[in-house]
PDB file of C-alpha atoms in Angstrom:
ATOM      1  CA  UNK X   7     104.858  80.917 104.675  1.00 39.00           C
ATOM      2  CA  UNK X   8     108.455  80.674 106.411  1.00 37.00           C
ATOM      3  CA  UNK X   9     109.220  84.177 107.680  1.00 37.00           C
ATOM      4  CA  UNK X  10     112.471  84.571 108.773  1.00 36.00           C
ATOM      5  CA  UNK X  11     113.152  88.027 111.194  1.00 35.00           C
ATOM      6  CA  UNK X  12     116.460  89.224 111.605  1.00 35.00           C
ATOM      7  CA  UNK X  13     117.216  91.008 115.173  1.00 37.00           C
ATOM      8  CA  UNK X  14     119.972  93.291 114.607  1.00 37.00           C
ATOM      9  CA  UNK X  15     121.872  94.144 118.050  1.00 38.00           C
ATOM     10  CA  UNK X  16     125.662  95.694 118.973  1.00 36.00           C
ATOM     11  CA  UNK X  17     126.824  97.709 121.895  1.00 34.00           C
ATOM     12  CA  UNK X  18     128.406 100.078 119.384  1.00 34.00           C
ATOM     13  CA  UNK X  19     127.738 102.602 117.429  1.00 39.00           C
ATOM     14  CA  UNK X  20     125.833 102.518 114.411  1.00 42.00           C
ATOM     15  CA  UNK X  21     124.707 104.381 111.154  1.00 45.00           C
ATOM     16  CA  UNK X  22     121.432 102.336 110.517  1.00 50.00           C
ATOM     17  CA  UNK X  23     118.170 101.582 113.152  1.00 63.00           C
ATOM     18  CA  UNK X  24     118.483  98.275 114.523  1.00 74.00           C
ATOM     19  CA  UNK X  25     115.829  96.366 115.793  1.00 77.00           C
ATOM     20  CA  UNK X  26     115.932  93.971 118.620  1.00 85.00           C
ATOM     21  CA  UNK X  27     112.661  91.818 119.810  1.00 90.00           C
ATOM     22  CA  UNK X  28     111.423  89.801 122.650  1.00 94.00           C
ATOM     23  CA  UNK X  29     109.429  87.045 122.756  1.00 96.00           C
ATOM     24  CA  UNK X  30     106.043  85.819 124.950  1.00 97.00           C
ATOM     25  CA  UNK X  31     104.363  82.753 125.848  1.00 96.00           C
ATOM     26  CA  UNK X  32     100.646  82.333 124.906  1.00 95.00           C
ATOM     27  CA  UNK X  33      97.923  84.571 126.290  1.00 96.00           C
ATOM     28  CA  UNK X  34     100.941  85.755 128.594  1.00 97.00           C
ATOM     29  CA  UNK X  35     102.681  88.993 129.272  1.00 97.00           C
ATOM     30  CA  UNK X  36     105.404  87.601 131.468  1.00 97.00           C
ATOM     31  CA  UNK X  37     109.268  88.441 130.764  1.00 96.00           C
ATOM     32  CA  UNK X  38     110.974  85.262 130.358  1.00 95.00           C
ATOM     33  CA  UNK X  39     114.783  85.303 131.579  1.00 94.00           C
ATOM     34  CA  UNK X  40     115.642  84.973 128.341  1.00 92.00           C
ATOM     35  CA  UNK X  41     114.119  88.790 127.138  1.00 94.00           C
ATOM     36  CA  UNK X  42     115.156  90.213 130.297  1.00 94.00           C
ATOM     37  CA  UNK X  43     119.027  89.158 129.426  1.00 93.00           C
ATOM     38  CA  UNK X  44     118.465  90.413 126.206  1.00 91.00           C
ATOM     39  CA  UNK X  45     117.029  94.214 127.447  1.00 93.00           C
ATOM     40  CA  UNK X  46     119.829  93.709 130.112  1.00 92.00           C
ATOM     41  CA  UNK X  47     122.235  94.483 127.129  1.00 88.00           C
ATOM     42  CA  UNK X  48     120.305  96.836 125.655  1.00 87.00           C
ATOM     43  CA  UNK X  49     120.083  98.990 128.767  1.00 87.00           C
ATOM     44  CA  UNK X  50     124.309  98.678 128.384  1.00 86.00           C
ATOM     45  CA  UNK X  51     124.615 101.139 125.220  1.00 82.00           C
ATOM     46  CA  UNK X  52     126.584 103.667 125.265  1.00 79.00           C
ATOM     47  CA  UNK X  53     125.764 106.175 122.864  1.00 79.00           C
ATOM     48  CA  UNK X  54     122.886 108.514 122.660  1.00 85.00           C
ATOM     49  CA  UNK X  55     119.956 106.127 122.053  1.00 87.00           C
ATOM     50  CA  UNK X  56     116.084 106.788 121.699  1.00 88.00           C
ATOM     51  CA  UNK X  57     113.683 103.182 121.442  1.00 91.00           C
ATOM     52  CA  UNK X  58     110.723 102.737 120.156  1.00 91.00           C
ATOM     53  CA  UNK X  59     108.580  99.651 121.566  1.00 94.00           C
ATOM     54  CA  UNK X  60     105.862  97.967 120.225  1.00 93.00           C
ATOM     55  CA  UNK X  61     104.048  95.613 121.350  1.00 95.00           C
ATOM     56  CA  UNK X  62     102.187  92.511 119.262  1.00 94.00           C
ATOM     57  CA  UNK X  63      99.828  89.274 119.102  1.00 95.00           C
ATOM     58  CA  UNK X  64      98.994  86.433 117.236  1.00 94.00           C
ATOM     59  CA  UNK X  65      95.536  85.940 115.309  1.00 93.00           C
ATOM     60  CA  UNK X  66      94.092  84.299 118.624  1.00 92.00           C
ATOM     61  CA  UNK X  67      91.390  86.298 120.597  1.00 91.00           C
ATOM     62  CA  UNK X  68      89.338  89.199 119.614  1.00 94.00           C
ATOM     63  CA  UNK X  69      91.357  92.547 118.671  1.00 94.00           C
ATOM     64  CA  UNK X  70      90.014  94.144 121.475  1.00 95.00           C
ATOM     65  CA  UNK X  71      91.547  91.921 123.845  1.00 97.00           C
ATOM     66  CA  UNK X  72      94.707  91.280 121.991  1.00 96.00           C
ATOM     67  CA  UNK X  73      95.101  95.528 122.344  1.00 96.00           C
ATOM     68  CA  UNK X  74      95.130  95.372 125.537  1.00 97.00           C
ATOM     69  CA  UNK X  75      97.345  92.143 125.867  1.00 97.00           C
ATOM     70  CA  UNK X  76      99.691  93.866 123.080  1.00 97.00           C
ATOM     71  CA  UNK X  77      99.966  97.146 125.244  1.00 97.00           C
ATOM     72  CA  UNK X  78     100.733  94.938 128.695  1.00 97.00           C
ATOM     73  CA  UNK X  79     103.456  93.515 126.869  1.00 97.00           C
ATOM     74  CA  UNK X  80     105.053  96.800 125.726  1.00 97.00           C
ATOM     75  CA  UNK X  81     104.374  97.821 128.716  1.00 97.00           C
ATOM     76  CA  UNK X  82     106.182  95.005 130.593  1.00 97.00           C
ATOM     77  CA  UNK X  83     109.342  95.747 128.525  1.00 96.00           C
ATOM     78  CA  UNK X  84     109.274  99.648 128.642  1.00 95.00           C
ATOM     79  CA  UNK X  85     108.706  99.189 132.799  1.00 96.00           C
ATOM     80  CA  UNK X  86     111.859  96.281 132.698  1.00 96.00           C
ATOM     81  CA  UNK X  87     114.045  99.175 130.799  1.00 94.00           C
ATOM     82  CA  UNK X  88     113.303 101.895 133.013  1.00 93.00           C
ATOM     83  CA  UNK X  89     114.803 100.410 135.693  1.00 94.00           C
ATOM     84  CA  UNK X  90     118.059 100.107 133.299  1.00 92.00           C
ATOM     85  CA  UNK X  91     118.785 102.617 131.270  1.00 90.00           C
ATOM     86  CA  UNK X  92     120.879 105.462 131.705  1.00 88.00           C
ATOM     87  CA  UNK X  93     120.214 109.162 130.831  1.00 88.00           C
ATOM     88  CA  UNK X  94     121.894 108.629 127.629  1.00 88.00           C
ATOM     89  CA  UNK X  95     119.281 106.156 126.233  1.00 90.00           C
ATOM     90  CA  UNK X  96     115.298 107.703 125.963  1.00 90.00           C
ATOM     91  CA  UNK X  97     111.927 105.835 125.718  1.00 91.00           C
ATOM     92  CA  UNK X  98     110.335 107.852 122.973  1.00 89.00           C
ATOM     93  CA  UNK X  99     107.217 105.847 122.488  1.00 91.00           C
ATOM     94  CA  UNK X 100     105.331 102.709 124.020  1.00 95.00           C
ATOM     95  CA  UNK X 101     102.737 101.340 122.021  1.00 93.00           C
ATOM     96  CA  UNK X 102     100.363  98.236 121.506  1.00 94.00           C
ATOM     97  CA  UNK X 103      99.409  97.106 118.171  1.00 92.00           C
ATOM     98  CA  UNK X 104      97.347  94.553 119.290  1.00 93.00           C
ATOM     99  CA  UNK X 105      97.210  91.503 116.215  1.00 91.00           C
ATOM    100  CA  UNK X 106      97.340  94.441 113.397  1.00 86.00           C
ATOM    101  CA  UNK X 107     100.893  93.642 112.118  1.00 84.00           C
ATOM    102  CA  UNK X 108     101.152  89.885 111.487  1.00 83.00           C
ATOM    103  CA  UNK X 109     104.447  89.007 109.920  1.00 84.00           C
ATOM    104  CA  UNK X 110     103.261  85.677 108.539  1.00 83.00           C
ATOM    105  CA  UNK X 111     100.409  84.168 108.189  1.00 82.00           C
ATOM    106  CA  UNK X 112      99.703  82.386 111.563  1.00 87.00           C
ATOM    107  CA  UNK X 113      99.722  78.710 109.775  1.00 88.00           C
ATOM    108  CA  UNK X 114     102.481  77.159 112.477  1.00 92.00           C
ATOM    109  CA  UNK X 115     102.442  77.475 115.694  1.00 93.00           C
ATOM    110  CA  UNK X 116     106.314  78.367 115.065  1.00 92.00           C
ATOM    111  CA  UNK X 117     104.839  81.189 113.235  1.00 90.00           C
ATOM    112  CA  UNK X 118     102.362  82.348 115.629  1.00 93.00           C
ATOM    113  CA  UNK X 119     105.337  82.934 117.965  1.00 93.00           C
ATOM    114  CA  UNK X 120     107.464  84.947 116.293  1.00 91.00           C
ATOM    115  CA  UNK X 121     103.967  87.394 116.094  1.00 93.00           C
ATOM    116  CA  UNK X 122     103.512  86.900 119.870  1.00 95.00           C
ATOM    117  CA  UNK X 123     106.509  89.417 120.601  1.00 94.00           C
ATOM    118  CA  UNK X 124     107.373  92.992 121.112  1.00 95.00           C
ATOM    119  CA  UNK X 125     109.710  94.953 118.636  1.00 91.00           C
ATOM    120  CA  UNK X 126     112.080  97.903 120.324  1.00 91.00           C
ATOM    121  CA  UNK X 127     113.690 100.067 117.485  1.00 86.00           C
ATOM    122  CA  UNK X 128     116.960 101.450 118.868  1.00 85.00           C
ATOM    123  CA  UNK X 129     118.222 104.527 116.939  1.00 79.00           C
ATOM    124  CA  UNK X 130     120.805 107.105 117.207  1.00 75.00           C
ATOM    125  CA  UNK X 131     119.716 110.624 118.009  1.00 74.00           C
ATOM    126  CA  UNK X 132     120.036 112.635 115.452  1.00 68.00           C
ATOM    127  CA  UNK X 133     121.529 116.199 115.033  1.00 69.00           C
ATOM    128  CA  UNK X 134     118.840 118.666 113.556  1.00 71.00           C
ATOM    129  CA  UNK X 135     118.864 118.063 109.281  1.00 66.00           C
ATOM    130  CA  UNK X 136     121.690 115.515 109.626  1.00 65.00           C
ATOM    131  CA  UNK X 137     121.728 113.195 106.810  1.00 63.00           C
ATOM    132  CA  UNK X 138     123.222 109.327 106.665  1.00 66.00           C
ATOM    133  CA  UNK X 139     124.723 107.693 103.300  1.00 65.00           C
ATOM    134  CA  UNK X 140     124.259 103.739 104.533  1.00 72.00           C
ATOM    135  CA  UNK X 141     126.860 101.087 102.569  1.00 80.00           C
ATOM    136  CA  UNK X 142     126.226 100.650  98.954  1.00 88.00           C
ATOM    137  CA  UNK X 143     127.899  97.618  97.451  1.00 94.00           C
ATOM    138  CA  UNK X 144     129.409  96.946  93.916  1.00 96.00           C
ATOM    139  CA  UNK X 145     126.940  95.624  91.083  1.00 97.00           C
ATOM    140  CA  UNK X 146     126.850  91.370  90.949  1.00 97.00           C
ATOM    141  CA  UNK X 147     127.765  91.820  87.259  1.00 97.00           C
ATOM    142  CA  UNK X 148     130.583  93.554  87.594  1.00 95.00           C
ATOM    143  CA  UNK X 149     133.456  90.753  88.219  1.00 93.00           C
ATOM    144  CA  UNK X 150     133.411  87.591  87.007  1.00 94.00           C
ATOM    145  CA  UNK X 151     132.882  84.489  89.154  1.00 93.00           C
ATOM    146  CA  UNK X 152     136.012  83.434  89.324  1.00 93.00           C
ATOM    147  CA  UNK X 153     137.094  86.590  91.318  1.00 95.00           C
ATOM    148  CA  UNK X 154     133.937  86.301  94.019  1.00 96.00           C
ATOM    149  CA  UNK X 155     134.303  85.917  97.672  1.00 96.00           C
ATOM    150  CA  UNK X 156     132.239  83.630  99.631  1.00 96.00           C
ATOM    151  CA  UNK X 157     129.852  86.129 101.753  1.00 95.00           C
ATOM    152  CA  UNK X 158     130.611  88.876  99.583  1.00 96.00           C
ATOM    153  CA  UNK X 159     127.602  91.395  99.148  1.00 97.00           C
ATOM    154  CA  UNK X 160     126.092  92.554  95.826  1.00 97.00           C
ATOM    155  CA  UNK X 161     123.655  95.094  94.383  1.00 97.00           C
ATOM    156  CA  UNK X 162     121.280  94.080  91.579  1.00 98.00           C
ATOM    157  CA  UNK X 163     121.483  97.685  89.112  1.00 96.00           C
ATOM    158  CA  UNK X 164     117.663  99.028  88.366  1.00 96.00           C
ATOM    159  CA  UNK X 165     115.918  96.042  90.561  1.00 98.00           C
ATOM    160  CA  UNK X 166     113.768  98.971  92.722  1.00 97.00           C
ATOM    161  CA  UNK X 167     110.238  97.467  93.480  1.00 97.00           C
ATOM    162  CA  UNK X 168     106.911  99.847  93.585  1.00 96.00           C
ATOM    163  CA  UNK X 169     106.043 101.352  97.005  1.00 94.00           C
ATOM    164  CA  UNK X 170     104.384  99.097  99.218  1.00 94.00           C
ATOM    165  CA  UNK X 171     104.585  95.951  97.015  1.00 96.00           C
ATOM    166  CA  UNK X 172     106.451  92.834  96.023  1.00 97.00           C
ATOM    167  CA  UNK X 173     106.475  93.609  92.478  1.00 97.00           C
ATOM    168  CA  UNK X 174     109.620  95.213  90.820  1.00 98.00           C
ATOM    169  CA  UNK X 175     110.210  97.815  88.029  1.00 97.00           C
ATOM    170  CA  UNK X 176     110.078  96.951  84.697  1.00 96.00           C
ATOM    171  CA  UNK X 177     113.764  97.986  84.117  1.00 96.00           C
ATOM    172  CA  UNK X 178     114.514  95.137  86.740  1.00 97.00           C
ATOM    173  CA  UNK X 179     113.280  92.394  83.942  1.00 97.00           C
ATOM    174  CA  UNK X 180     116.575  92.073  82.117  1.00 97.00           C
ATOM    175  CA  UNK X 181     119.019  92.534  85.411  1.00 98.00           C
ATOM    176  CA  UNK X 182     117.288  89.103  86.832  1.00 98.00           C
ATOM    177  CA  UNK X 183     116.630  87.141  83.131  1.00 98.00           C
ATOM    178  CA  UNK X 184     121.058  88.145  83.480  1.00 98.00           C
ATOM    179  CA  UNK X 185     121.252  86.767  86.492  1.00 98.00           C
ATOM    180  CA  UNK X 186     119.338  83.724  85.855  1.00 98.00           C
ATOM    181  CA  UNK X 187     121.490  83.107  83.180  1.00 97.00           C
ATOM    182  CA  UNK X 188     125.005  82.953  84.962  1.00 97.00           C
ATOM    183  CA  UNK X 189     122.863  81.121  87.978  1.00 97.00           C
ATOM    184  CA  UNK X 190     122.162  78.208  85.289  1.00 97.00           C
ATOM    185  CA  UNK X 191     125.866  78.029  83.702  1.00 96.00           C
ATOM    186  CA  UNK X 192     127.625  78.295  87.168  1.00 97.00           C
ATOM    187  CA  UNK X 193     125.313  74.829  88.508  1.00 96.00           C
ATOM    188  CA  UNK X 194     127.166  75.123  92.276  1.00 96.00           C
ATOM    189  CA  UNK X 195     126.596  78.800  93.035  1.00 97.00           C
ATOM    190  CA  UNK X 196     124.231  79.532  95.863  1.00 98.00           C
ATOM    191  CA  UNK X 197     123.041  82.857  96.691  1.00 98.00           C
ATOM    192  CA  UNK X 198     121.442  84.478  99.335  1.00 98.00           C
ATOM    193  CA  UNK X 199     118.753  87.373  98.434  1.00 98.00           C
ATOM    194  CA  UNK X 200     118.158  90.392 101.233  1.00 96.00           C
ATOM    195  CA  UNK X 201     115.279  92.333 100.292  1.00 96.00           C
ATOM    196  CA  UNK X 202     115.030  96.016 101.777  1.00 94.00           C
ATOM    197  CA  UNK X 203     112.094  98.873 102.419  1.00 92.00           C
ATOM    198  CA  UNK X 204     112.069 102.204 102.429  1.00 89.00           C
ATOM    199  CA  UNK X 205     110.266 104.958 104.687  1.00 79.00           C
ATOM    200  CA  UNK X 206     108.431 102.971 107.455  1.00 65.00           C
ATOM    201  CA  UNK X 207     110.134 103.388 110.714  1.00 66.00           C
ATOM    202  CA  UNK X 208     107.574 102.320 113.269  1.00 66.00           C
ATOM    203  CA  UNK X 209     107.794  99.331 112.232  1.00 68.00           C
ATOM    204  CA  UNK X 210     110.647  96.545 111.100  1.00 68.00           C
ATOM    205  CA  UNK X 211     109.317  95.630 108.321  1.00 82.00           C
ATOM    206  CA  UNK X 212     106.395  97.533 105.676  1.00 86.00           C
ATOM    207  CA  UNK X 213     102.635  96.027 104.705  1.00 88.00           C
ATOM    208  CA  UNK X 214     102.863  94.133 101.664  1.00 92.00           C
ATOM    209  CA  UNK X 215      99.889  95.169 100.100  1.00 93.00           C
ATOM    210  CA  UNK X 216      98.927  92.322  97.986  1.00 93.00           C
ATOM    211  CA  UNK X 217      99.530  90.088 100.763  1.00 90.00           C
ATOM    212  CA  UNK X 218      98.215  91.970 103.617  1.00 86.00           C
ATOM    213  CA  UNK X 219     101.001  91.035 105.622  1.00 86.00           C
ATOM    214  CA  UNK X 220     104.246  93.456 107.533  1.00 85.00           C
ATOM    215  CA  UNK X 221     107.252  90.819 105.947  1.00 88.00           C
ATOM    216  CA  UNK X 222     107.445  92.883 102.753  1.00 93.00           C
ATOM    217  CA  UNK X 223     111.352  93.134 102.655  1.00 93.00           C
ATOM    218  CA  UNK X 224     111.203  89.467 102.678  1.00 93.00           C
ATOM    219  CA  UNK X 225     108.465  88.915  99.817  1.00 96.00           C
ATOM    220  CA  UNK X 226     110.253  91.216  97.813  1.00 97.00           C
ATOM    221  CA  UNK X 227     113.367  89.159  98.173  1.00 97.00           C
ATOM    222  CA  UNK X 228     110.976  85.796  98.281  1.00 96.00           C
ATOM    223  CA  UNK X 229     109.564  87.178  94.713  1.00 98.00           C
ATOM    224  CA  UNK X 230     112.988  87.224  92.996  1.00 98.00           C
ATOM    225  CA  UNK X 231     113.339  83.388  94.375  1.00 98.00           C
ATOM    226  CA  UNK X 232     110.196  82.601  92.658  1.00 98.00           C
ATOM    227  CA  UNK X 233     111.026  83.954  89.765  1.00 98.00           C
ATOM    228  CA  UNK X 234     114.734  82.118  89.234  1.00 98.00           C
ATOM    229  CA  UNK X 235     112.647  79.186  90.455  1.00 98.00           C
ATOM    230  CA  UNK X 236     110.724  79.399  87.631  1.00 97.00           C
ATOM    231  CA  UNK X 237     113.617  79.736  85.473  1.00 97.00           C
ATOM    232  CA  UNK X 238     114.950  76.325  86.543  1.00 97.00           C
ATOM    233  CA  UNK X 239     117.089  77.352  89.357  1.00 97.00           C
ATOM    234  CA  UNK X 240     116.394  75.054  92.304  1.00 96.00           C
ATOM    235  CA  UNK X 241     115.071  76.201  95.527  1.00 93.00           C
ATOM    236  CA  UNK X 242     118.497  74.806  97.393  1.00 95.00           C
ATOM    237  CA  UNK X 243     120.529  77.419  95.956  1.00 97.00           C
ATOM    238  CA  UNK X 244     118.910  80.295  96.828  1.00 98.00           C
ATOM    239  CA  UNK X 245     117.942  81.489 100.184  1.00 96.00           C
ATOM    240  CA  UNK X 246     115.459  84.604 100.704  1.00 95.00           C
ATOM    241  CA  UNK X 247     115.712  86.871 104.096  1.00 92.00           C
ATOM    242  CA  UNK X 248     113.970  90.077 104.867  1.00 89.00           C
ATOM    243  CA  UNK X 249     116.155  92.957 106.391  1.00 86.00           C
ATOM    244  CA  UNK X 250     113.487  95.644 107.147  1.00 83.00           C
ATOM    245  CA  UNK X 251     114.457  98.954 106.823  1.00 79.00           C
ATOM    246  CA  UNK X 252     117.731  98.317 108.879  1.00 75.00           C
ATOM    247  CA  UNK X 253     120.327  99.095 106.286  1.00 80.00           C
ATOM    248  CA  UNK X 254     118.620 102.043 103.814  1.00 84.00           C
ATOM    249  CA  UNK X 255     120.970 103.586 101.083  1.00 86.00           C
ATOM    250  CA  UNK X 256     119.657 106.699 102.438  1.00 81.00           C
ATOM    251  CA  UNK X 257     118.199 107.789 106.036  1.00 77.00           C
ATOM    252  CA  UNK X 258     116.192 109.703 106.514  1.00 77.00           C
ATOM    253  CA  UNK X 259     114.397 109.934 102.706  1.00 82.00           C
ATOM    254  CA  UNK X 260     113.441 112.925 101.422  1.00 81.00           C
ATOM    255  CA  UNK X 261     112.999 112.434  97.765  1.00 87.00           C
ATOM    256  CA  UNK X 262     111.217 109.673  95.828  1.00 90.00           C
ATOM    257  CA  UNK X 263     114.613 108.682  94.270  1.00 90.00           C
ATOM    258  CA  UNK X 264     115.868 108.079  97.713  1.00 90.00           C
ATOM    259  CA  UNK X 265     112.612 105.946  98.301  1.00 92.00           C
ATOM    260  CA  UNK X 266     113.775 104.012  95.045  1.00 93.00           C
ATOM    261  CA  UNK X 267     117.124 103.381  96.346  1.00 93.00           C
ATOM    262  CA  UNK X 268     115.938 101.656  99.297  1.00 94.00           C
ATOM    263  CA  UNK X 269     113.558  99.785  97.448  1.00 96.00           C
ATOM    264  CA  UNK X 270     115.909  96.921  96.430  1.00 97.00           C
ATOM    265  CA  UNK X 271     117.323  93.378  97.217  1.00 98.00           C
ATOM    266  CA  UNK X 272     120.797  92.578  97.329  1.00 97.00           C
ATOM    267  CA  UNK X 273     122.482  89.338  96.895  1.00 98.00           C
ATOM    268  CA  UNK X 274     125.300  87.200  98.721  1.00 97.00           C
ATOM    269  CA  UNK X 275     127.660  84.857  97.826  1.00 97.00           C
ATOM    270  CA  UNK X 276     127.068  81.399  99.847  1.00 97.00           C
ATOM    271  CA  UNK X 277     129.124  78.761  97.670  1.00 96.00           C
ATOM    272  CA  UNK X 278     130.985  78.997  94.571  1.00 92.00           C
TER     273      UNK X 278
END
């Protein structure tokens, strides 16, 4: 399974978390020149920062080793930023996972990289009970083609998926047999479909728990490609990506129908 990870990084300020990762060799714990350039610019924020830093492995080794090579690799990159950062920016946690939180299954070893890595979570500090409204976008149904933008963003009304799975609501059922439908009568449209998580901030993306695997932004986005798949859209015209919990409707949650919200995929216009 193809897992693509996004790494989210600006020098300005934000309203969401954004995640920015680093990358090892094999059995190694060594900062390549390309991760320190990267925590270079991360040590160049400006605003009030706290990160987060975990560190990961592939499926090679026993766990007990792979802790300890997971925590010398957060390690590595929390001792790196230390000797960067300003006051402005704190390290609130550093923590090895050891091979726990596979994104993919391990079947390349393309894939077994990109689980070979360590994860820092950048967020703004927060005032005390200070609420953020992240960007909602207009429904997909509600202009006609015609009047689309290429790269435009969407929401898909009432597609929410069940906590912790790749499996959406029932009232999702006629949204996507709809957007099947204008998918087959508009034959050179191709979409792009960013599937979301709620609640789990430790981490960039939640345990799919059918799969046993931490991509589950992108299987709920890879499930809605399945299913127009199956409804005779081909696989070229629709792309599936995994955003995390980078860009929630609303942050923190404190309701389930904030969970709900965040539950979601969105869709973007790639061709007309």
């Amino acid at each position: 399974m193809k897992i693509l990870v996004l790494l989210f990084f600006c020098s300005i300020s934000f309203k969401s978390q954004m995640l920015t990762s680093v990358y090892f060799d094999y059995d190694s714990y060594t900062l390549t020149k390309n991760s320190q350039r990267k925590l270079d610019s991360l040590a160049q924020l400006k605003s009030n920062m706290k990160f987060k830093i975990f560190g990961n492995c592939d499926i090679s080794g026993s766990s007990e080793y792979n802790k300890v090579l997971s925590e010398n690799r957060a390690n590595a990159v929390s001792k790196y930023l230390m000797s960067k950062i300003k006051n402005n920016i704190k390290l609130e946690s550093v923590t090895g996972l050891g091979k726990e939180k596979q994104i993919n299954d391990n079947s390349t070893e393309e894939l077994r990289g990109k689980n070979r890595r360590v994860d820092i979570f950048i967020d703004r500090i927060m005032a005390e009970g200070e609420i953020r409204s992240g960007k909602t976008f207009e429904s997909f149904f509600s202009r006609k083609i015609s009047e689309m933008k290429v790269k435009d963003t969407f929401s898909l009304p009432n597609v929410n998926f069940v906590g912790g799975r790749h499996i959406w609501l029932p009232k999702g059922n006629k949204v996507l047999e709809k957007l099947a439908d204008i998918l087959k009568n508009n034959p050179s449209l191709e979409v792009e479909l960013q599937g979301h998580i709620c609640c789990d901030y430790d981490n960039f993306d939640g345990e799919d728990l059918d799969l046993k695997t931490f991509n589950l932004s992108f299987t709920r986005a890879n499930a809605i490609r399945e299913f127009l798949e199956k409804r005779g859209i081909s696989s070229g015209r629709i792309k599936a990506i995994g955003l995390g919990h980078l860009n929630p409707v609303a942050y923190p949650e404190r309701a389930e129908e904030d969970f709900v919200k965040n539950r979601r995929v969105e869709i973007v216009l790639l061709k007309k």
